[in-house]
Short mmCIF file of C-alpha atoms in Angstrom, two decimals:
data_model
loop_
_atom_site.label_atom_id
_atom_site.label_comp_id
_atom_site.label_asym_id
_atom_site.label_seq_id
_atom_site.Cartn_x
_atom_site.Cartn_y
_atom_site.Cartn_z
CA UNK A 1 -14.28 -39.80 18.35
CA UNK A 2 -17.84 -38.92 16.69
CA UNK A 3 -17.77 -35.75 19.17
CA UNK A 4 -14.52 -34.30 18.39
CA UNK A 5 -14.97 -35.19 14.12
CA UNK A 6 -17.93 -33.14 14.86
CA UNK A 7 -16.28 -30.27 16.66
CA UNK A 8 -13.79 -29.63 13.91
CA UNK A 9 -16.28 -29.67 11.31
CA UNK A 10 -18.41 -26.54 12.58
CA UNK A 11 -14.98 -25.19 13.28
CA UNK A 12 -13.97 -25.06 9.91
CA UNK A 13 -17.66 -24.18 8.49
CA UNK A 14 -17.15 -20.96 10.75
CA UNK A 15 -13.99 -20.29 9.38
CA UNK A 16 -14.88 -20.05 6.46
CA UNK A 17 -18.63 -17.88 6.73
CA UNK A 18 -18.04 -14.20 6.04
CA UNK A 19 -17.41 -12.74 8.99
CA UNK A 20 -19.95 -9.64 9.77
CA UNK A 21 -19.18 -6.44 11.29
CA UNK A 22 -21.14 -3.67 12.60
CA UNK A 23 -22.26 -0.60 11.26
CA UNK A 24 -21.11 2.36 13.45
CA UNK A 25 -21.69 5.32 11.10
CA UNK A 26 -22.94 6.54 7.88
CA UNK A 27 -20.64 8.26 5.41
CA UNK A 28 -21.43 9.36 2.39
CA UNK A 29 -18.75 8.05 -0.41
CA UNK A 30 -16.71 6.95 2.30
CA UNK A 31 -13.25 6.22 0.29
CA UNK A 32 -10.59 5.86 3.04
CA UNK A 33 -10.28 5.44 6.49
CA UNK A 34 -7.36 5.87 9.19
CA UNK A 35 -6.89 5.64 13.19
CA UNK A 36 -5.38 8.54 14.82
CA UNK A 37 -3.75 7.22 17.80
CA UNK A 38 -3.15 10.50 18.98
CA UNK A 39 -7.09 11.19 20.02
CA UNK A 40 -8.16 7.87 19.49
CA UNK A 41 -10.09 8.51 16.65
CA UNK A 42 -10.89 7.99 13.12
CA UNK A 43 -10.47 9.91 10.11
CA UNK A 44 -12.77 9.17 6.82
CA UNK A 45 -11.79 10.72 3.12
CA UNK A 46 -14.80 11.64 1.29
CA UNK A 47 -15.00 11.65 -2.41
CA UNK A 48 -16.64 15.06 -2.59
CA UNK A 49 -13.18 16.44 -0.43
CA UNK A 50 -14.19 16.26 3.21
CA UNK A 51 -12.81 15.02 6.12
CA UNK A 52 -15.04 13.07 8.57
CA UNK A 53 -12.89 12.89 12.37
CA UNK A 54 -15.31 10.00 14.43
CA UNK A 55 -14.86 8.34 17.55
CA UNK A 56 -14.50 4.54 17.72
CA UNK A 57 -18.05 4.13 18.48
CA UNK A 58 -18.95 6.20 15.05
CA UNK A 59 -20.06 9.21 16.53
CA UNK A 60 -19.28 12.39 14.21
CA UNK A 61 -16.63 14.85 15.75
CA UNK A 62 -15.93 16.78 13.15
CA UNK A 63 -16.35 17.63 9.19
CA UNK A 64 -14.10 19.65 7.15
CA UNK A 65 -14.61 20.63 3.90
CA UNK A 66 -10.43 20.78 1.65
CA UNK A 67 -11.70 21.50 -1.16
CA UNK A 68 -12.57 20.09 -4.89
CA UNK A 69 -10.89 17.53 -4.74
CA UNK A 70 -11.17 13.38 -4.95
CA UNK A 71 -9.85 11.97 -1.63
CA UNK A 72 -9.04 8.80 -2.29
CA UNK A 73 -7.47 7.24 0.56
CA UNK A 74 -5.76 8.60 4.06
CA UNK A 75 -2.57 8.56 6.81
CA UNK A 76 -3.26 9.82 9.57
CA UNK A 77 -0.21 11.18 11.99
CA UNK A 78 0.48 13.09 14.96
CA UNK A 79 1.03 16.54 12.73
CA UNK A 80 -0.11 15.92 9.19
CA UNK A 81 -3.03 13.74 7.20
CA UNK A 82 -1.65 12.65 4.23
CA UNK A 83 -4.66 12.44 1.58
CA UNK A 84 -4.58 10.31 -1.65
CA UNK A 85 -5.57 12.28 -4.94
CA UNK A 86 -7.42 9.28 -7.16
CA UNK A 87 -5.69 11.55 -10.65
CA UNK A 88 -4.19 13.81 -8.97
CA UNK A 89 -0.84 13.34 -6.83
CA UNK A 90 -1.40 13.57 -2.43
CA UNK A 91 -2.79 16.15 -0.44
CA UNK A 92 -0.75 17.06 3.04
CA UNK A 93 -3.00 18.86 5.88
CA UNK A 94 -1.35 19.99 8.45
CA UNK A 95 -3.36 19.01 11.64
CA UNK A 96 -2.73 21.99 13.71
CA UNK A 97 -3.07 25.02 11.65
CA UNK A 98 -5.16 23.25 9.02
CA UNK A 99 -2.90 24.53 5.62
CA UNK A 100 -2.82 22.37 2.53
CA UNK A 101 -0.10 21.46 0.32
CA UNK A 102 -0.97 19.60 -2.94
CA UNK A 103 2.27 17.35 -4.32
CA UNK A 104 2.27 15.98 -7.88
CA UNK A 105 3.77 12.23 -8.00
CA UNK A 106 6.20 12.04 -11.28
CA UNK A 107 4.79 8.96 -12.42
CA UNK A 108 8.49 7.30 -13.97
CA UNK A 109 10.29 4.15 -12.93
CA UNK A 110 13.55 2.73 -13.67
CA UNK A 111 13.02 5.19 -17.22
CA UNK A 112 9.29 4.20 -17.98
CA UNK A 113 6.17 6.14 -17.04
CA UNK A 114 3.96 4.06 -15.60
CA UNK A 115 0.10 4.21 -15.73
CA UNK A 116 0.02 5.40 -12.07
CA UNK A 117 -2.64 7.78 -12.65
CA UNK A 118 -5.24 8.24 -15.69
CA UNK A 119 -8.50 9.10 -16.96
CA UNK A 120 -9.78 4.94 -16.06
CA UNK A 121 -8.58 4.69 -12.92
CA UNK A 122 -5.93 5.90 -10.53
CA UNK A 123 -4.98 6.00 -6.91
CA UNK A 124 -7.36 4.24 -4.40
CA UNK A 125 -5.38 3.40 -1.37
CA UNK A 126 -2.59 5.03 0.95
CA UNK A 127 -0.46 3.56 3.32
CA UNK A 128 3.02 5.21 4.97
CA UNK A 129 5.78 3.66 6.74
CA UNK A 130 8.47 5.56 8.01
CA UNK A 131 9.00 7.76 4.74
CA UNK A 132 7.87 5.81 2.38
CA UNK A 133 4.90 5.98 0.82
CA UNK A 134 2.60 2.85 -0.44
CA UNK A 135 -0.02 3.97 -3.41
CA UNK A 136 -2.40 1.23 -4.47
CA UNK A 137 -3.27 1.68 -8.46
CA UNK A 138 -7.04 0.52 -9.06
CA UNK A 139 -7.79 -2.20 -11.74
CA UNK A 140 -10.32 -4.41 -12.77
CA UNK A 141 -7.71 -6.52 -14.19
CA UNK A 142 -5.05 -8.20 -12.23
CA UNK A 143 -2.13 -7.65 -14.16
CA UNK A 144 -2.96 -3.35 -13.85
CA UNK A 145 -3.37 -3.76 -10.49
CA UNK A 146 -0.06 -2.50 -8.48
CA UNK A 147 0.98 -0.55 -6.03
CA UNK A 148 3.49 1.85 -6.60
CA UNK A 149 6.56 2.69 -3.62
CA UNK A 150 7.30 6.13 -3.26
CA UNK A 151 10.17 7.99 -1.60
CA UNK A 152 9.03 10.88 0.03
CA UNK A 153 12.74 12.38 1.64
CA UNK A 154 15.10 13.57 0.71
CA UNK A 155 12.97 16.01 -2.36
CA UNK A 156 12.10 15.55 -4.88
CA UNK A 157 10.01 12.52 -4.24
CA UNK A 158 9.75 9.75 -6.84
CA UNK A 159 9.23 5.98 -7.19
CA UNK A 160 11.64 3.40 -6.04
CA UNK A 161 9.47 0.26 -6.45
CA UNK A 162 6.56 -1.14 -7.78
CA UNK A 163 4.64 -4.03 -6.40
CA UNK A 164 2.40 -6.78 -8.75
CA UNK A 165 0.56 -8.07 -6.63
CA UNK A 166 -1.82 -10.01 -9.43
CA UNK A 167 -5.40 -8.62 -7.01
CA UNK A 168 -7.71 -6.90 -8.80
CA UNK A 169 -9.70 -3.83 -7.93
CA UNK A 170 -7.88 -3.05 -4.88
CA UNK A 171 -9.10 0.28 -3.46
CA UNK A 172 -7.99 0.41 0.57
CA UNK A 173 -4.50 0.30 2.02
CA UNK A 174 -2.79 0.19 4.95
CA UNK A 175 -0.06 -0.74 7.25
CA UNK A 176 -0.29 -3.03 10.83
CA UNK A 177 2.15 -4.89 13.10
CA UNK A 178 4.56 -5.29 9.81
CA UNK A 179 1.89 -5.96 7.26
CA UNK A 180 0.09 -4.20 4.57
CA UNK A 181 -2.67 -4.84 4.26
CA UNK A 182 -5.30 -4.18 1.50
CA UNK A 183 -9.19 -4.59 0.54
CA UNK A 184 -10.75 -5.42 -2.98
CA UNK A 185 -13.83 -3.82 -3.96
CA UNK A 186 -14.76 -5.89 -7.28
CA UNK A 187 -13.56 -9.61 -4.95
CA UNK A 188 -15.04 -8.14 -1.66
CA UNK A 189 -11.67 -9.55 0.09
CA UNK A 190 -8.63 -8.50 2.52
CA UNK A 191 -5.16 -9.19 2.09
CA UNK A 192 -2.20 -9.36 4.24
CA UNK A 193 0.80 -8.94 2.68
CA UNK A 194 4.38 -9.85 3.44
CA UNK A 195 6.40 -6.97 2.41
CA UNK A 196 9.76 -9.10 2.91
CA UNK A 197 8.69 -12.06 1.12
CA UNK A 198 6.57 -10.02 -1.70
CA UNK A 199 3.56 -12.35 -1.37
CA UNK A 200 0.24 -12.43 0.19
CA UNK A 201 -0.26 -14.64 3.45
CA UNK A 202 -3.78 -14.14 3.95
CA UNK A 203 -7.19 -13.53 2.43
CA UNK A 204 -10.41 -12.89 4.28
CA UNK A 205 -13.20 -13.00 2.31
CA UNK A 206 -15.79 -10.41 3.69
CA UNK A 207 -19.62 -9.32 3.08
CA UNK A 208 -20.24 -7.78 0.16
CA UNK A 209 -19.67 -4.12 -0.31
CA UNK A 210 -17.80 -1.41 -1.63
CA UNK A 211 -15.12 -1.88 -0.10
CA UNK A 212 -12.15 1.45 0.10
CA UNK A 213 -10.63 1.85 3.20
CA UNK A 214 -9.07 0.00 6.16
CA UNK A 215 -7.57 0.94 9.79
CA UNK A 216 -6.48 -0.69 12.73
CA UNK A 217 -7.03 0.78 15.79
CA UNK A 218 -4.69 -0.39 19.19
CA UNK A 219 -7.87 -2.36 21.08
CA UNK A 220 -7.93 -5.10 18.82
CA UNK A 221 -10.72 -3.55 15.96
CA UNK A 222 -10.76 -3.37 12.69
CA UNK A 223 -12.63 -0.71 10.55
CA UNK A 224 -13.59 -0.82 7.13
CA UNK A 225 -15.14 1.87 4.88
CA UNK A 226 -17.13 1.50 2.08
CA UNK A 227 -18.18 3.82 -1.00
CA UNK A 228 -22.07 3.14 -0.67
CA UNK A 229 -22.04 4.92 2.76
CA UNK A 230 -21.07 2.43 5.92
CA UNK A 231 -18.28 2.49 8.50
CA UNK A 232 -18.22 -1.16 9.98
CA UNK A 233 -16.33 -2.11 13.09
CA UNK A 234 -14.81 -5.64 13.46
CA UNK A 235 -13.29 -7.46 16.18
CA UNK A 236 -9.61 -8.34 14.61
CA UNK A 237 -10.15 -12.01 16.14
CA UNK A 238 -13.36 -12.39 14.06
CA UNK A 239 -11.66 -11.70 11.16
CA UNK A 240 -8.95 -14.25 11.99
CA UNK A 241 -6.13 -11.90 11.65
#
């Protein structure tokens, strides 16, 4: 009996320790990160408008410079990277012949404007799924802290939803296996979210960092980017997810 009490105990101590990841490469102002299943790669949005493609060990394949502008967050798919402008609206690239389209977000909802994107603070995160778009707003405070749900077919695009999700500060986004999932910069923590059920089912509390970007790749990792300069690599079981 004294054996197993003691079993659960450092269990449950582990459980609860920060996980820690790896560092595979050094970015600088790394802002957004997103796994291209198509090469098996990674793509990481600068601040300063590049583009870093690495490979899942962190080796640098490529760097491409867009352009002046704040890249915020990123999708990655088969023909296009959809890039997140923090004030700006998104940024398609198409993958193949490299062209650019900028598209401005109208910022209204059910006849309001909402504070989508200003001089404080504006889009930090990017998820897609199917064609819908998922645009986390950055806050410090929890109740201006949302992520707004935007229609991107048939044109003109606009926003059908908008989720309170009462998490401050939350600067990464993305979608996994019928989750979003998010990561807070100011609470160093990730979230799964139910979509269905509008509520979070999960918090990981991680290192501390500057947390702005999250992928899943399809061999069981998870990657993290963070402002300051690091790409870490995490085993999806160590996380607990």
């Amino acid at each position: 009996m004294r054996y197993c009490l003691f079993i659960s105990i450092v269990l449950l101590v582990t459980a609860c320790a920060d996980p820690k990841g790896k560092e595979i490469a050094k970015i600088p102002e790394a802002s957004g990160i997103s796994y291209c299943s198509k090469d098996d790669a990674l793509v990481v949005a600068n601040d300063e408008g590049s583009y870093y493609k690495i490979n899942r060990k962190g080796k640098i394949l490529q760097k491409t410079k867009l352009g002046k502008f704040d890249l915020e967050g990123v999708v990655c798919e088969e023909e296009q990277m959809i890039f997140a402008l923090e004030n700006k609206g998104i940024l398609i690239v198409d993958t193949k012949t490299g062209k650019t389209e900028k598209i401005l977000l109208d910022s209204m909802y059910n006849g309001r404007k909402i504070p989508l994107f200003d001089k404080k603070s504006g889009v930090e995160g990017i998820a897609k799924v199917d064609n819908t778009l998922y645009l986390a707003k950055q806050s410090d405070k929890k109740k201006n802290s949302f992520i707004a749900v935007v229609r991107m077919t048939p044109y003109p695009s606009r926003i059908i939803d908008v989720i309170y999700h009462h998490i401050s500060d939350t600067a990464g986004l993305t979608y996994h296996d019928g989750y979003l999932y998010m990561v807070s910069d100011k609470e160093d923590l990730l979230i799964k979210y139910d979509l269905q059920e509008r509520k979070s089912v999960q918090k990981v509390k991680l290192e501390k960092g500057a947390w702005e970007g999250i992928a899943f790749d399809n061999k069981g990792f998870v990657y993290l980017a963070d402002d300051d300069g690091r790409i870490m690599k995490y085993k999806k079981k160590k996380l607990g997810l």
